[in-house]
XYZ file of C-alpha atoms in Angstrom:
784
model
C 12.318 2.824 -9.041
C 9.834 3.370 -12.332
C 6.781 5.654 -11.170
C 4.656 2.154 -13.376
C 6.138 -0.441 -11.019
C 5.780 2.392 -8.080
C 2.034 2.077 -8.127
C 1.166 -0.989 -9.045
C 3.177 -1.861 -5.568
C 1.195 1.266 -4.211
C -1.920 -1.236 -5.662
C -1.357 -3.995 -3.844
C 0.344 -5.815 -6.835
C 3.109 -8.169 -6.570
C 6.175 -8.290 -9.265
C 7.220 -11.887 -9.885
C 10.400 -12.804 -12.185
C 10.008 -14.031 -15.470
C 12.843 -16.126 -14.751
C 12.541 -19.546 -13.284
C 12.539 -18.521 -9.427
C 16.164 -19.798 -8.330
C 17.966 -18.783 -11.558
C 20.523 -16.622 -10.546
C 20.203 -12.335 -10.996
C 21.348 -11.202 -14.466
C 24.129 -8.369 -13.985
C 21.118 -5.957 -14.591
C 19.298 -7.597 -11.953
C 16.053 -10.254 -12.236
C 13.551 -9.058 -14.720
C 9.911 -8.868 -12.875
C 6.322 -9.116 -14.095
C 3.164 -7.887 -12.510
C 0.431 -10.445 -11.432
C -2.131 -9.143 -9.018
C -2.476 -10.611 -4.614
C -4.511 -13.282 -4.608
C -7.792 -12.509 -3.203
C -10.353 -14.927 -2.039
C -13.232 -12.386 -1.930
C -14.105 -13.495 -5.097
C -15.879 -16.739 -3.560
C -18.136 -15.581 -0.814
C -17.034 -18.497 1.749
C -19.380 -20.148 4.561
C -19.526 -19.574 8.541
C -18.868 -23.487 7.805
C -15.915 -23.016 5.293
C -14.910 -20.329 8.049
C -14.698 -22.198 10.766
C -13.978 -26.090 9.468
C -11.559 -25.448 6.168
C -8.337 -25.474 6.564
C -6.719 -22.232 4.763
C -3.965 -22.108 1.891
C -1.607 -19.552 2.612
C 1.880 -19.656 -0.344
C 4.287 -18.883 2.989
C 3.278 -22.185 4.490
C 4.056 -23.898 2.236
C 7.287 -26.472 0.918
C 9.234 -27.074 -2.485
C 12.161 -28.549 -3.708
C 14.135 -30.250 -0.895
C 11.391 -28.917 2.356
C 9.316 -30.888 2.731
C 9.046 -30.298 6.912
C 5.328 -28.761 8.123
C 6.383 -25.874 10.464
C 5.556 -26.010 14.093
C 2.785 -23.251 14.238
C 4.036 -21.662 16.794
C 4.863 -18.334 17.706
C 9.456 -19.045 18.222
C 9.341 -22.528 18.715
C 12.074 -24.522 17.100
C 11.287 -28.524 15.848
C 13.800 -30.912 13.516
C 11.237 -32.006 11.248
C 11.974 -34.430 8.146
C 16.276 -33.534 8.795
C 15.263 -29.915 8.448
C 15.461 -27.676 11.360
C 13.366 -25.143 12.148
C 12.750 -21.896 13.579
C 9.360 -20.103 13.668
C 8.894 -16.551 13.658
C 5.592 -14.439 14.588
C 3.748 -12.159 12.683
C 3.886 -8.635 12.776
C 6.610 -8.113 15.328
C 8.986 -6.508 12.948
C 9.131 -3.360 15.461
C 12.963 -3.112 15.532
C 14.646 -1.728 18.157
C 12.979 0.418 21.896
C 15.111 1.086 25.167
C 11.569 1.156 26.458
C 9.072 -2.255 25.667
C 5.507 0.045 27.068
C 2.525 -2.260 27.296
C -1.394 -1.107 26.472
C -2.221 1.680 25.277
C 1.240 3.231 25.730
C 1.507 1.006 22.275
C 0.071 1.626 19.750
C 0.611 4.968 20.233
C 4.020 4.558 20.787
C 5.502 2.284 17.867
C 9.299 0.943 17.417
C 10.659 1.367 14.129
C 8.140 2.402 10.932
C 8.503 1.890 7.945
C 9.366 4.178 4.801
C 6.718 5.721 3.536
C 7.144 4.301 0.205
C 3.542 1.909 -0.901
C 5.917 -1.665 -1.773
C 6.631 -2.195 1.199
C 3.317 -2.360 3.103
C 4.502 -1.563 6.178
C 6.204 -4.715 6.930
C 9.435 -6.003 4.332
C 11.044 -7.683 6.818
C 8.513 -9.596 9.025
C 10.508 -13.272 8.979
C 7.848 -15.726 9.458
C 10.370 -18.656 9.749
C 13.989 -19.639 9.121
C 14.588 -23.155 8.400
C 18.142 -24.640 7.061
C 18.790 -28.643 5.718
C 22.242 -29.940 4.843
C 23.075 -30.611 1.345
C 26.315 -32.689 0.449
C 29.023 -29.928 -0.111
C 26.136 -26.973 1.244
C 23.816 -25.897 3.880
C 20.565 -25.281 3.289
C 18.401 -21.939 4.339
C 14.939 -20.971 3.579
C 13.883 -17.703 4.735
C 10.069 -16.783 4.667
C 8.290 -13.107 5.622
C 4.899 -12.557 5.940
C 5.530 -9.609 3.193
C 6.905 -9.682 0.271
C 6.497 -7.210 -3.390
C 9.829 -6.764 -3.997
C 12.696 -8.365 -2.292
C 15.592 -6.087 -3.076
C 13.361 -4.186 -0.962
C 15.215 -6.404 1.962
C 18.029 -7.432 3.373
C 19.025 -9.940 5.631
C 21.943 -12.250 7.649
C 22.587 -15.274 8.975
C 25.180 -15.280 10.826
C 26.548 -18.804 11.136
C 29.449 -20.596 13.505
C 30.371 -19.468 17.053
C 33.192 -16.760 17.699
C 34.608 -15.877 21.670
C 33.267 -12.212 21.195
C 29.895 -10.814 19.386
C 31.291 -9.284 15.597
C 30.379 -5.906 13.870
C 27.386 -7.565 11.249
C 28.904 -6.450 7.285
C 27.199 -3.748 5.071
C 26.484 -1.001 7.632
C 23.835 -3.372 10.763
C 25.525 -1.526 13.200
C 24.526 -4.598 15.266
C 27.165 -7.402 17.209
C 26.321 -11.365 17.087
C 28.810 -14.000 17.437
C 29.999 -15.386 14.108
C 32.510 -16.821 12.281
C 31.273 -15.869 8.897
C 28.118 -13.479 7.709
C 26.072 -14.086 5.052
C 23.726 -11.366 3.671
C 21.226 -11.611 1.319
C 19.169 -9.347 -0.948
C 17.236 -9.678 -3.387
C 18.731 -13.075 -5.809
C 22.184 -10.984 -4.716
C 24.665 -12.710 -2.635
C 27.379 -12.104 0.229
C 29.673 -14.458 2.399
C 31.564 -12.144 4.800
C 34.742 -13.376 6.927
C 33.600 -12.727 11.118
C 36.927 -12.219 12.483
C 39.140 -9.779 9.106
C 35.771 -8.332 7.708
C 37.018 -8.875 4.056
C 34.409 -10.714 1.191
C 35.441 -14.421 0.475
C 35.302 -15.438 -2.844
C 32.471 -17.485 -1.993
C 29.192 -16.196 -2.877
C 26.110 -18.083 -1.953
C 23.320 -18.931 -3.913
C 19.645 -17.019 -3.949
C 16.458 -17.499 -5.505
C 13.319 -15.969 -4.586
C 9.706 -17.383 -4.911
C 7.461 -14.330 -4.507
C 4.112 -16.664 -4.591
C 5.069 -18.070 -0.969
C 7.462 -15.359 -0.064
C 10.172 -17.336 0.763
C 14.534 -16.985 0.112
C 16.236 -19.898 -0.047
C 20.123 -19.830 0.973
C 22.629 -22.282 -0.136
C 25.828 -21.942 1.817
C 29.073 -23.856 0.384
C 31.296 -25.718 2.480
C 34.062 -24.087 0.548
C 32.908 -21.561 2.985
C 31.506 -22.495 5.795
C 30.882 -25.696 6.659
C 29.532 -27.288 9.743
C 30.844 -30.676 10.064
C 27.894 -33.697 12.505
C 28.295 -31.415 15.095
C 26.029 -28.681 16.844
C 26.922 -24.815 15.221
C 25.799 -21.607 16.420
C 23.388 -19.638 13.950
C 20.999 -16.287 13.985
C 19.902 -13.862 11.406
C 17.771 -11.359 11.487
C 15.985 -8.846 8.412
C 16.209 -4.495 7.962
C 15.872 -2.640 4.436
C 18.895 -2.887 1.503
C 19.772 0.781 0.458
C 20.414 -0.583 -3.279
C 21.950 2.647 -4.406
C 24.340 2.370 -1.577
C 24.292 -1.772 -1.504
C 24.231 -1.854 3.024
C 21.021 -1.899 5.122
C 18.787 1.735 5.153
C 19.232 2.533 8.887
C 15.457 4.504 10.322
C 15.977 8.061 11.251
C 13.907 9.620 13.632
C 10.840 9.547 11.871
C 10.197 7.949 8.469
C 9.804 9.475 4.639
C 10.149 7.943 1.412
C 12.730 6.393 1.322
C 14.470 6.165 4.773
C 12.722 4.202 7.911
C 11.339 6.247 11.422
C 11.500 5.255 14.970
C 14.969 5.445 16.222
C 16.415 5.560 19.613
C 16.643 8.937 20.135
C 19.380 9.156 22.175
C 21.214 6.957 18.480
C 20.361 8.638 15.942
C 23.797 8.326 14.766
C 24.200 4.918 14.959
C 20.467 3.126 14.885
C 20.850 -0.449 13.972
C 19.380 -1.579 11.490
C 17.491 -4.803 11.912
C 13.368 -4.420 12.011
C 13.099 -8.450 13.143
C 15.433 -10.846 14.547
C 15.112 -14.406 14.359
C 15.923 -17.314 16.700
C 13.947 -15.434 20.033
C 12.988 -18.521 22.555
C 11.383 -16.801 25.949
C 9.831 -13.293 24.674
C 7.443 -12.911 27.224
C 3.976 -13.978 26.586
C 2.741 -10.712 28.709
C 4.198 -8.017 26.021
C 2.058 -6.896 23.680
C 3.024 -8.208 19.468
C 6.035 -10.652 22.079
C 9.294 -7.988 21.153
C 9.699 -6.371 24.076
C 13.091 -8.596 23.818
C 14.232 -8.057 20.850
C 13.669 -4.487 20.643
C 15.606 -3.857 23.669
C 18.555 -5.678 22.335
C 18.470 -4.047 19.543
C 18.154 -0.374 21.123
C 22.040 -2.282 22.946
C 23.089 -3.321 19.268
C 23.444 -6.714 20.741
C 21.551 -9.258 19.484
C 23.775 -12.201 20.482
C 21.370 -13.325 22.582
C 19.370 -14.986 20.100
C 20.512 -18.081 17.987
C 20.333 -21.872 17.919
C 22.304 -24.775 18.570
C 21.830 -26.795 15.458
C 22.048 -30.107 15.730
C 24.355 -30.856 12.081
C 24.401 -35.294 13.034
C 20.458 -34.535 14.398
C 19.734 -33.793 10.797
C 21.629 -36.129 9.603
C 20.537 -38.680 10.389
C 16.763 -37.065 10.032
C 14.889 -38.295 13.185
C 11.559 -35.619 13.703
C 12.117 -33.796 17.711
C 9.717 -31.001 18.686
C 11.882 -30.355 21.632
C 9.607 -31.238 23.926
C 10.082 -29.828 27.676
C 12.999 -27.310 26.648
C 12.867 -23.397 25.533
C 13.309 -23.121 22.374
C 10.841 -27.259 21.362
C 6.571 -26.918 20.551
C 4.780 -26.607 23.705
C 1.971 -28.791 24.493
C 0.423 -27.193 27.397
C 0.474 -23.497 29.608
C 0.332 -20.449 27.427
C 1.031 -20.283 23.311
C 0.799 -17.679 20.857
C -0.343 -19.699 16.561
C 0.010 -18.619 13.991
C -2.755 -19.383 11.495
C -3.961 -19.489 8.016
C -6.784 -17.175 7.332
C -9.307 -17.316 3.979
C -8.320 -13.540 3.144
C -5.768 -11.213 2.199
C -7.166 -7.830 0.243
C -3.677 -6.357 1.331
C -0.112 -8.125 1.844
C 1.642 -6.351 5.130
C -0.321 -3.331 7.082
C -3.282 -1.050 6.867
C -1.771 1.895 4.503
C -3.481 5.256 4.937
C -4.425 4.608 1.233
C -5.983 2.045 0.535
C -9.420 1.365 0.647
C -12.241 1.696 2.683
C -10.478 4.497 5.081
C -11.655 5.369 8.839
C -13.546 8.355 8.964
C -12.677 12.197 9.976
C -11.647 12.007 13.876
C -10.954 8.886 14.037
C -8.999 6.999 17.020
C -6.483 3.509 15.026
C -4.886 1.273 16.333
C -1.694 1.064 13.626
C -1.888 4.680 11.773
C -3.150 6.708 15.128
C -5.912 9.356 14.277
C -7.637 9.954 11.110
C -7.416 13.875 10.053
C -9.156 14.242 7.655
C -7.609 14.493 4.075
C -8.687 11.211 2.454
C -12.529 11.017 3.898
C -15.665 13.716 4.871
C -17.881 12.454 6.937
C -16.883 13.464 11.002
C -17.278 10.776 13.836
C -15.354 11.179 17.179
C -14.676 7.422 17.630
C -12.215 4.335 18.426
C -11.392 2.443 15.178
C -13.344 1.664 12.265
C -16.524 -1.308 10.926
C -14.230 -2.109 8.310
C -16.467 -4.078 6.632
C -16.290 -6.913 3.111
C -14.711 -3.847 0.414
C -12.627 -2.423 3.307
C -8.362 -3.449 4.217
C -8.423 -3.987 7.762
C -5.125 -2.627 9.645
C -3.867 -6.500 9.842
C -5.103 -7.625 6.165
C -2.198 -10.330 5.935
C -3.623 -13.846 4.787
C -1.376 -15.406 8.753
C -3.103 -14.397 11.551
C -1.825 -15.345 15.167
C -3.866 -15.722 18.146
C -2.593 -16.930 22.184
C -3.968 -20.018 23.167
C -3.728 -21.635 26.956
C -4.067 -24.792 27.151
C -4.602 -26.846 30.639
C -2.010 -28.830 32.299
C -4.906 -31.738 33.301
C -5.777 -33.645 31.028
C -8.075 -32.799 28.685
C -11.564 -34.850 29.341
C -12.986 -37.276 26.990
C -15.251 -35.457 25.114
C -12.500 -32.911 24.846
C -11.841 -29.732 26.653
C -14.317 -26.902 26.712
C -12.882 -23.486 25.152
C -13.479 -19.544 25.810
C -12.586 -17.841 22.639
C -11.867 -14.054 24.016
C -11.577 -11.259 21.450
C -9.643 -7.863 23.254
C -10.586 -4.596 23.832
C -9.794 -1.511 21.318
C -5.607 -1.493 20.779
C -5.376 -4.079 23.004
C -4.063 -8.015 22.268
C -4.596 -10.882 23.349
C -1.007 -11.205 24.942
C -2.707 -7.558 27.398
C -4.752 -10.387 29.763
C -1.619 -11.500 30.131
C 0.487 -12.176 33.445
C 4.142 -12.067 32.874
C 5.551 -15.597 32.640
C 8.637 -14.942 34.341
C 7.027 -14.478 37.043
C 4.587 -16.498 37.515
C 5.957 -18.874 39.609
C 6.610 -16.435 42.582
C 3.817 -13.918 42.020
C 0.974 -15.021 44.713
C -1.706 -13.953 41.161
C 0.336 -16.363 39.216
C -3.430 -18.168 39.046
C -5.662 -15.688 38.809
C -5.507 -14.169 35.124
C -7.877 -14.728 32.299
C -6.420 -17.836 31.011
C -5.163 -19.229 34.087
C -8.913 -18.715 36.265
C -10.944 -20.450 33.076
C -8.454 -22.558 32.258
C -6.963 -24.705 34.537
C -9.769 -25.766 36.516
C -10.445 -29.751 37.817
C -14.247 -29.317 36.830
C -14.551 -27.637 33.655
C -9.938 -27.376 31.993
C -10.659 -25.389 29.154
C -8.577 -24.219 25.896
C -8.080 -19.999 26.590
C -8.501 -18.139 22.097
C -7.587 -14.711 22.472
C -7.558 -13.181 18.866
C -6.480 -10.275 17.232
C -9.871 -9.877 14.624
C -7.130 -7.985 12.818
C -6.131 -5.325 14.764
C -8.432 -4.649 16.982
C -10.257 -2.072 15.706
C -12.513 -3.016 12.683
C -15.050 -4.084 15.794
C -15.257 -7.426 14.653
C -17.183 -6.401 10.622
C -15.883 -8.423 7.794
C -12.819 -10.197 7.505
C -12.119 -9.177 11.234
C -15.036 -10.448 12.455
C -13.931 -13.272 10.031
C -10.812 -14.306 11.505
C -12.355 -15.005 14.908
C -14.532 -17.727 13.860
C -11.857 -19.063 11.781
C -9.253 -18.948 15.113
C -11.490 -20.655 16.862
C -11.075 -23.505 13.403
C -7.931 -23.410 13.408
C -7.598 -24.337 17.676
C -10.040 -27.368 17.198
C -8.148 -29.245 14.853
C -4.843 -28.277 16.912
C -5.766 -29.323 20.237
C -9.270 -31.526 22.184
C -11.596 -29.244 21.763
C -15.215 -30.427 22.997
C -17.231 -28.480 20.190
C -20.193 -28.272 22.518
C -19.034 -26.418 25.038
C -17.599 -22.844 23.245
C -17.714 -19.983 25.379
C -18.117 -16.248 23.371
C -16.757 -13.075 25.444
C -14.505 -10.320 25.090
C -13.375 -6.945 26.985
C -14.880 -3.922 26.154
C -14.963 -2.820 21.916
C -13.986 -6.418 21.975
C -17.098 -7.396 24.618
C -19.531 -5.802 21.571
C -17.543 -7.817 18.820
C -18.260 -11.570 21.715
C -22.514 -9.908 21.728
C -22.443 -9.967 17.505
C -20.792 -12.480 16.539
C -22.844 -14.856 19.693
C -26.144 -12.725 18.733
C -25.344 -13.801 15.004
C -23.912 -17.633 15.582
C -25.495 -18.614 18.153
C -25.853 -22.441 17.823
C -21.745 -21.370 16.942
C -21.849 -20.769 21.211
C -22.841 -22.402 24.413
C -23.189 -19.604 26.038
C -21.432 -16.356 26.169
C -19.169 -14.058 28.980
C -19.870 -10.092 27.863
C -16.920 -8.295 30.053
C -18.042 -4.515 29.564
C -19.614 -4.234 26.387
C -20.654 -1.439 24.272
C -24.109 -2.147 22.071
C -23.281 -0.231 18.883
C -20.733 0.032 16.458
C -18.459 2.749 16.586
C -17.637 3.468 19.498
C -15.748 6.422 21.961
C -15.419 6.100 25.892
C -17.145 8.610 28.416
C -18.889 10.583 25.232
C -20.491 7.281 24.107
C -22.479 8.273 27.419
C -25.078 10.844 24.959
C -23.163 10.009 21.306
C -24.991 6.656 21.783
C -27.978 6.678 23.584
C -29.497 10.048 21.057
C -31.859 8.682 18.624
C -30.232 10.431 16.257
C -26.355 10.117 15.732
C -24.394 13.305 16.381
C -20.894 13.310 17.538
C -20.184 9.385 16.259
C -21.558 7.567 13.404
C -22.464 4.421 14.219
C -23.397 1.570 11.861
C -26.755 1.261 11.122
C -27.908 -1.633 11.932
C -25.220 -2.062 15.053
C -26.895 -1.484 18.037
C -27.061 -5.331 19.546
C -30.451 -5.093 22.420
C -33.548 -5.420 19.571
C -31.143 -8.558 18.569
C -31.284 -10.297 22.218
C -34.342 -12.559 21.533
C -31.711 -14.543 19.308
C -30.451 -15.999 22.879
C -32.971 -17.772 23.641
C -30.777 -20.864 24.240
C -27.584 -18.965 24.470
C -27.808 -18.274 28.918
C -24.841 -14.923 28.958
C -23.183 -13.548 32.091
C -22.452 -9.776 31.783
C -20.774 -7.639 33.778
C -21.460 -3.737 33.730
C -19.594 -1.460 36.864
C -20.729 1.414 38.714
C -20.378 3.855 37.395
C -17.820 4.110 34.699
C -16.353 6.675 32.646
C -15.076 4.751 29.742
C -19.145 2.545 29.329
C -21.361 4.452 30.790
C -23.483 2.416 33.135
C -26.892 3.072 31.412
C -25.259 1.220 27.943
C -25.132 -1.993 29.596
C -28.248 -1.717 31.714
C -29.656 -1.270 28.860
C -30.046 -4.313 27.669
C -29.968 -5.927 31.335
C -33.687 -5.341 31.144
C -33.954 -6.500 28.078
C -32.854 -9.832 30.150
C -34.661 -9.205 32.508
C -38.416 -7.867 30.904
C -37.986 -11.361 29.006
C -37.290 -14.904 29.664
C -33.481 -15.618 29.548
C -31.248 -17.398 30.967
C -28.793 -14.596 32.153
C -26.579 -13.050 35.038
C -26.544 -9.872 34.968
C -22.963 -8.662 37.216
C -22.829 -5.007 38.544
C -19.385 -4.234 40.047
C -19.611 -0.781 42.697
C -16.334 1.321 43.293
C -13.170 1.231 42.219
C -13.673 -2.588 40.543
C -16.531 -0.410 38.348
C -14.010 1.268 36.424
C -13.800 0.496 32.948
C -10.547 -0.871 32.438
C -9.855 -2.059 35.916
C -13.328 -4.243 35.450
C -11.475 -6.975 32.822
C -7.787 -7.264 34.387
C -8.229 -8.245 38.024
C -8.585 -11.130 38.540
C -12.713 -11.364 39.793
C -12.525 -14.484 36.853
C -14.373 -16.530 39.219
C -17.584 -14.965 39.631
C -18.002 -15.529 36.050
C -16.819 -19.488 36.060
C -19.339 -20.034 39.125
C -22.050 -19.545 36.284
C -20.540 -20.402 33.517
C -19.601 -24.111 34.835
C -18.686 -26.834 32.405
C -19.981 -24.475 29.697
C -21.902 -26.272 28.714
C -25.287 -25.446 26.194
C -28.353 -26.626 24.619
C -27.186 -28.501 21.273
C -31.174 -28.791 19.904
C -33.324 -27.164 21.347
C -37.209 -27.166 21.083
C -37.778 -23.329 20.368
C -35.948 -21.406 18.524
C -36.161 -17.906 17.486
C -33.655 -15.824 15.772
C -33.672 -12.323 14.953
C -32.119 -12.028 10.700
C -30.572 -8.218 10.539
C -29.195 -7.998 6.562
C -27.376 -5.036 7.562
C -24.582 -7.018 9.405
C -23.946 -9.443 6.644
C -19.847 -9.699 5.625
C -21.034 -12.247 2.584
C -17.916 -11.924 1.089
C -15.677 -12.877 4.383
C -17.909 -15.609 5.075
C -19.863 -13.190 6.908
C -23.990 -14.498 6.803
C -26.867 -14.873 10.711
C -29.172 -16.606 8.661
C -29.252 -19.819 10.873
C -30.209 -20.768 14.311
C -29.825 -24.526 15.209
C -32.363 -26.713 12.286
C -33.490 -23.429 11.434
C -31.659 -21.354 8.895
C -31.514 -19.963 5.770
C -33.905 -17.433 6.992
C -34.063 -14.212 4.616
C -35.861 -11.074 5.601
C -38.665 -10.034 3.253
C -37.755 -6.046 3.327
C -35.880 -4.614 1.436
C -34.082 -2.469 3.718
C -31.254 -3.806 5.229
C -31.840 -2.673 8.099
C -35.345 -4.246 8.572
C -35.035 -6.547 10.989
C -37.078 -9.778 10.537
C -37.821 -12.265 13.661
C -39.158 -16.222 13.450
C -39.652 -18.244 15.607
C -40.348 -21.889 15.769
C -41.572 -24.270 18.842
C -41.300 -28.188 17.801
C -43.482 -30.191 19.240
C -41.252 -33.974 18.236
C -39.504 -32.894 21.240
C -41.960 -33.174 23.608
C -41.713 -30.060 24.802
C -42.594 -27.949 26.785
C -41.599 -23.923 27.778
C -41.432 -23.938 31.373
C -43.588 -21.034 33.327
C -40.619 -18.210 33.433
C -38.530 -18.547 36.952
C -38.010 -14.768 38.962
C -35.281 -12.990 39.260
C -33.085 -13.534 42.287
C -30.917 -10.575 43.219
C -27.705 -10.946 44.767
C -23.740 -9.867 46.416
C -20.918 -10.781 47.077
C -17.406 -8.512 47.541
C -14.377 -11.505 45.920
C -10.478 -10.223 46.174
C -9.062 -9.394 42.773
C -4.971 -8.720 41.460
C -5.234 -4.512 40.897
C -8.225 -3.746 43.376
C -7.698 -5.669 47.029
C -11.648 -5.973 48.164
C -14.465 -5.749 45.447
C -18.214 -6.228 46.695
C -20.703 -6.216 43.290
C -24.871 -7.569 42.841
C -25.743 -10.182 40.989
C -30.015 -10.121 38.703
C -29.801 -14.130 37.943
C -32.754 -16.012 35.773
C -32.485 -19.571 35.940
C -34.688 -21.321 34.346
C -36.458 -24.947 34.445
C -36.129 -27.784 33.073
C -38.373 -27.400 29.728
C -42.010 -29.099 30.641
C -42.164 -33.200 29.415
C -45.295 -33.285 26.816
C -47.473 -35.564 24.672
C -45.017 -35.776 21.222
C -46.917 -34.082 17.964
C -45.945 -34.152 14.124
C -45.536 -30.286 14.302
C -44.785 -27.186 14.531
C -45.248 -24.019 15.758
C -44.151 -21.441 13.312
C -44.332 -16.997 13.860
C -42.563 -14.736 11.561
C -42.765 -11.246 11.779
C -40.443 -9.424 8.158
C -39.522 -12.610 7.381
C -40.476 -14.011 3.562
C -38.183 -18.113 4.018
C -36.651 -20.109 5.810
C -35.169 -23.832 5.663
C -37.045 -26.405 7.840
C -33.941 -29.803 8.747
C -36.596 -31.977 10.543
C -34.393 -34.621 11.031
C -33.290 -32.435 13.814
C -36.391 -30.761 14.748
C -37.813 -34.585 14.687
C -41.127 -34.432 12.887
C -41.909 -35.449 10.237
C -42.519 -34.250 5.904
C -46.094 -34.629 6.665
C -45.938 -32.116 9.376
C -48.511 -30.367 10.775
C -47.493 -26.343 10.420
C -48.853 -23.833 12.540
C -48.061 -20.833 11.082
C -48.319 -17.325 11.912
C -47.200 -14.019 9.642
C -46.782 -10.481 8.642
C -46.299 -11.755 4.728
C -45.126 -14.256 2.408
C -43.798 -16.817 4.494
C -41.754 -19.862 2.260
C -40.901 -22.622 4.308
C -38.491 -25.882 2.691
C -38.954 -28.976 4.726
C -35.050 -30.364 3.785
C -35.456 -33.066 1.611
C -39.784 -32.731 1.734
C -40.375 -29.712 -1.380
C -41.679 -25.755 -0.154
C -45.123 -24.746 1.280
C -45.712 -21.212 1.217
C -48.108 -19.437 3.796
C -49.499 -15.999 3.935
C -49.594 -15.367 0.220
């Protein structure tokens, strides 16, 4: 490859054909020109944009003959508008592995790995969708990929028709599957091989590439294969292409600049060439990337189980059928893994070690392992790294995923409650799932996070577990934005009640849940923090020292990342927190700091301390003891329009290019600090007399204890500290606001929501100049 072209690809630049897409390749191959990847960083967004404005993702767009909307549900199929669709997933392009692994092994024992050449972006063979559409004298296929900088680097096999026995796929794929003919495409080139004889047919497929949408359209003439009007077996798989040898590029034990790595050690002579396989119905949900069946099938070199029998008569009739109730259909309840578009794509594919915003030396990252210090100067022992606006996250692609569980119980008139869950470091949303294949026979079938929250008759809840772009970045920048975008997608896809949205998470994900619910308290009715840290980043065990010293030592923390000073923002947001005593991962003193703040204040809270075996970090939040939390969280409803608002403004947490600016709470917005230093906090406290309410006296903390049955540890003792505030007192209404400001330069108040008028009496206490903007009423300045 030419050095100039490689340099452009390394910078994340796409290479687009100059000739109109759809034209056949010339004998010398297609000609390309450089076009920088589209990235929405140029347009700052608000939290409302992230939540409410659907993002554009080119991979989801249709052109030409293609009209049907994608299913957006991983490993599902449907007949829509005369097309048969198979929705793949993303970042499941991991090839073969003899024994698929779960947490934490899956974070450090990858299967196939891509060549070091940055043009692959470590994701080039990731199939997002395959669709089929009959034409008068041919069959059209469209394959969409998650990443595409150079289509010549990827080879895809489409197997058409059936055979008595599996047959070897051509071009050295080292994999068998039934087929009458095999269609192989790479770039804008393709051929058709007879499955029985292995001979290349004279007929060739027409192949065109749409680089912007990362789609390859393949048209197979009926003279080579005619599916007729019955059911036809179709399969597809993608790997890497060796242009010099005109065959698939095979993995070796360890990747280098040219060859992929990760070949099964016992099969180095003939490893499967495929990274990703389509039509994989029934992949287990407790698989971290839902590719366990793919891994073992590719390790065996036989992918016969992955296919669809496509009804061409139904396609000709043009009817719609989401195949509900079948193993291949689009589910409407239970576990559902959705793909959703985001507003950001700083790079295609996966993060590479050369991308901007590298973790510090000593960091352990999920995608790239420990950072060796060759590319940085700061030393910091930590899990992951705080990835801000200028940083490329682990999974930077436009498409992301989440795992939802939709109750089988019918939604209430107001819609389902929702629980948004952010997993811990190196976990995926699937790590909280019990194997669905075992649920019917398992006594713990209703004990996982999803079932226990979702299937409550008094509060049916859609549980939404989010990757956070790889779960390394502590939910700053695009990582945090992706959580909000996932919630927005779920609200569009399912019947959710926005007034009953609980933010929750585990470990570093619990830090993220705390951070997001404190930054945006009016977005979340309540919070559930399962053994959460107090600073970012952190490292287990050593954080008992590194996270509590007044000056950073072994771990370099992000300035302004400490959570305890932000807790006043939780005035109207009830919280449930869990901690363990003892706990070797997160020493008890860390969450206990927040407990003491809750006790000293007037918060609505329950702090649960697990004792004994269930106190350990990796047991505590995966032990089926969720009833202790659900009893307190109740129907998940919170206060939507309080009479008393408190907010701690923390500019150090702002990531404006990602749309993550926390400067509002309920009817107070535009909250800005006066200090020029981002790490200086500001606090605003506003009481409206227009509601005719006043704060009730602070209730005492009530101590409790109990024993809860678990799935890992049979009996689990715990203690609770709980404050349940009484309802506000009823007082005479007045057209007045009482404002107390510390290091705040300006705020905006919505008088309608605050139930006051433009003539409201403002009683202001401030330590410096403060401008109060009353929406539609003008400005007032105090303390000048």
